[in-house]
Tab-separated table of N, CA and C in Angstrom:
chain	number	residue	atom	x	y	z
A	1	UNK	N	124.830	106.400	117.912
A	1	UNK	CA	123.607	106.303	118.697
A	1	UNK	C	123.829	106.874	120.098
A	2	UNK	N	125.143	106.750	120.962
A	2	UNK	CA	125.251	106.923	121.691
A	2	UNK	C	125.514	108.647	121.984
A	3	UNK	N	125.954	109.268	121.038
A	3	UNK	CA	126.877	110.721	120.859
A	3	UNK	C	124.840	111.326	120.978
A	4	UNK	N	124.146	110.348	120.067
A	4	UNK	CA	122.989	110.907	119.427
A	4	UNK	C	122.018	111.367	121.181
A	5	UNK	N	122.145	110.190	121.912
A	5	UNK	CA	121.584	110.144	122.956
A	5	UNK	C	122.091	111.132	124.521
A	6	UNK	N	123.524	111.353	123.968
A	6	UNK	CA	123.875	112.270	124.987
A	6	UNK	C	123.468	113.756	124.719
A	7	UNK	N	122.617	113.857	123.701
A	7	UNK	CA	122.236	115.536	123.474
A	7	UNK	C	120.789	115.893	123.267
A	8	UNK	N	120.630	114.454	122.104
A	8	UNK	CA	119.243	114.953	121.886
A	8	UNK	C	117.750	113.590	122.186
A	9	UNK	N	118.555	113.186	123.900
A	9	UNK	CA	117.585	111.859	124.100
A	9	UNK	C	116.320	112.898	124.217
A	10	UNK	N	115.003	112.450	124.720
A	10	UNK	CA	113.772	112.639	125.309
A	10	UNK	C	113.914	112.413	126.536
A	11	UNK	N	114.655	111.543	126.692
A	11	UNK	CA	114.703	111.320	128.253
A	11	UNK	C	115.676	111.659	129.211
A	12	UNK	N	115.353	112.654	130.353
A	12	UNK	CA	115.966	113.684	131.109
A	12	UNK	C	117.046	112.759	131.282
A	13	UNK	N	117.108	111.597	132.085
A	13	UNK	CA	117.904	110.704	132.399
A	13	UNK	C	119.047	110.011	131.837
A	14	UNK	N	118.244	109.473	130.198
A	14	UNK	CA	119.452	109.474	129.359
A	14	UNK	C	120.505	110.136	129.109
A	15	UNK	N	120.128	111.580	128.906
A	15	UNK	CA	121.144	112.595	128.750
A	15	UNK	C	121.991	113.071	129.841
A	16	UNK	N	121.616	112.618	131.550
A	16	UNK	CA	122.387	112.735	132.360
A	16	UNK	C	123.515	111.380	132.497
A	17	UNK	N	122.930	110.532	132.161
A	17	UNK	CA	123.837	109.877	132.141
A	17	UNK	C	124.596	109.924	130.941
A	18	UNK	N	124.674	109.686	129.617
A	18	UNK	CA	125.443	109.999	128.407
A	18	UNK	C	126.428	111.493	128.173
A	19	UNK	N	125.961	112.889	128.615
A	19	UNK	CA	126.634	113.847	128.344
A	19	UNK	C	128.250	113.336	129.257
A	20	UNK	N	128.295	113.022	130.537
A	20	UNK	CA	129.377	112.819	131.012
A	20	UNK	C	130.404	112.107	130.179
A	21	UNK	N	129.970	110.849	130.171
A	21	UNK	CA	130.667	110.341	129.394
A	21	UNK	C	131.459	110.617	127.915
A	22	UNK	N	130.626	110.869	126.960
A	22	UNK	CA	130.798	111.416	125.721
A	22	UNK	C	131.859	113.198	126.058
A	23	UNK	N	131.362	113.938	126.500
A	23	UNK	CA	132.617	115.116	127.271
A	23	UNK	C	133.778	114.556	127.596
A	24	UNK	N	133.970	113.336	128.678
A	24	UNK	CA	135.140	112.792	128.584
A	24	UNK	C	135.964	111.678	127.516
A	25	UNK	N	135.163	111.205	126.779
A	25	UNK	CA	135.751	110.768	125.761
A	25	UNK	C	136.564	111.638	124.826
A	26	UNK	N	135.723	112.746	124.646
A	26	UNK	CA	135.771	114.067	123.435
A	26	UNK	C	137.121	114.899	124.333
A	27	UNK	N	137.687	114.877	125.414
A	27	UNK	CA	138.646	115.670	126.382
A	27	UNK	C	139.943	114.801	126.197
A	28	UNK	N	139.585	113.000	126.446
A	28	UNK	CA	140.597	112.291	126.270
A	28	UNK	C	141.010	112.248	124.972
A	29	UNK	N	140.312	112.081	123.828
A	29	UNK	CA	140.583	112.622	122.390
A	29	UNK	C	141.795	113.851	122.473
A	30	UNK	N	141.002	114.849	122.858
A	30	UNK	CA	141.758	116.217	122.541
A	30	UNK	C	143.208	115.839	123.289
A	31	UNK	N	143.553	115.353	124.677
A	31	UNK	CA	144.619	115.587	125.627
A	31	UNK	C	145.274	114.771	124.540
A	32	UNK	N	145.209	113.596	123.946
A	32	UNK	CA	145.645	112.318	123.076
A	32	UNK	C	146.649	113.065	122.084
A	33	UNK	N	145.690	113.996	120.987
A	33	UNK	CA	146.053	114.683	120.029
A	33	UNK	C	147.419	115.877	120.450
A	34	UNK	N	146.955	116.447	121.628
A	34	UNK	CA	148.172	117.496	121.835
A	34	UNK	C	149.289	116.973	122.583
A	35	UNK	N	148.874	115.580	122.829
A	35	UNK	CA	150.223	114.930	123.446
A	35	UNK	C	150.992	114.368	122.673
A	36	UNK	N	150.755	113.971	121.213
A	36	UNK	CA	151.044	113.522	120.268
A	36	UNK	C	151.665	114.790	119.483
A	37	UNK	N	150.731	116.071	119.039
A	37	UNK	CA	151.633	116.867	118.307
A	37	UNK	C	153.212	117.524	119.257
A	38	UNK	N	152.557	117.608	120.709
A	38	UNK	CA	154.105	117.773	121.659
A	38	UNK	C	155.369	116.339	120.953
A	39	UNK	N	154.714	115.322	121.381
A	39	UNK	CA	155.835	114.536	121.013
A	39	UNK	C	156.468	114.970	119.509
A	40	UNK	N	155.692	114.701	118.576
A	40	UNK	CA	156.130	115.406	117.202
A	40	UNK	C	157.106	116.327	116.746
A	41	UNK	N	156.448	117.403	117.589
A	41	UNK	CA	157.478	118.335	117.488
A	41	UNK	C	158.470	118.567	118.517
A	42	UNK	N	159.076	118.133	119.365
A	42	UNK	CA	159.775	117.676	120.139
A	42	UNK	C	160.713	116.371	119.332
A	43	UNK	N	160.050	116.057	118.418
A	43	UNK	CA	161.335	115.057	118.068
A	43	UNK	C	161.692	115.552	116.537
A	44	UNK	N	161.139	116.560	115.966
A	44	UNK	CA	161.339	117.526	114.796
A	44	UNK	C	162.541	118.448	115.629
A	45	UNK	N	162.152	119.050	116.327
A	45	UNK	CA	163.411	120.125	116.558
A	45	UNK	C	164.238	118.879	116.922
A	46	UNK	N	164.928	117.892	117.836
A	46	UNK	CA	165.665	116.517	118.058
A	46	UNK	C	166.442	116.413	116.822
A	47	UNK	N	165.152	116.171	115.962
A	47	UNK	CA	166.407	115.704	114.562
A	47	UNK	C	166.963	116.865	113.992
A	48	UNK	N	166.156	118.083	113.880
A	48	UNK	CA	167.141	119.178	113.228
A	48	UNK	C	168.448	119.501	113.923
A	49	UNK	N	168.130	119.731	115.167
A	49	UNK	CA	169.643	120.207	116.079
A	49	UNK	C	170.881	118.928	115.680
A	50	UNK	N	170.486	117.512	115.660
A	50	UNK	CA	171.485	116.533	115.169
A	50	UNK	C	171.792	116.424	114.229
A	51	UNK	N	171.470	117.285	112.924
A	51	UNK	CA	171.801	117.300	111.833
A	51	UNK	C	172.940	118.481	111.218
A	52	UNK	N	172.747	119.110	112.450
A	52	UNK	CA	173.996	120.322	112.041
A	52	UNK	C	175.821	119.818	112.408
């Protein structure tokens, strides 16, 4: 309801207030995900180099 209201409210207002939010949710998502595949693979190469 809320994702629904940050794009396609009627009301000018709604959508100024909702787009912010929902953009930064959708940014903290993304930073989340590539901080996670860094760790990942950062501890993939870790274990290969200790295995030789």
């Amino acid at each position: 309801m809320f994702l629904h209201s940050a794009f396609f409210a009627g009301e000018q207002l709604a959508r100024n207030i909702a787009q912010p939010v929902v953009l930064i949710a959708l940014a903290v998502m993304v930073l989340a995900v590539m901080l996670e595949w860094l760790v990942r693979s950062f501890l993939v190469k870790r274990r290969a180099r200790g295995a030789s």
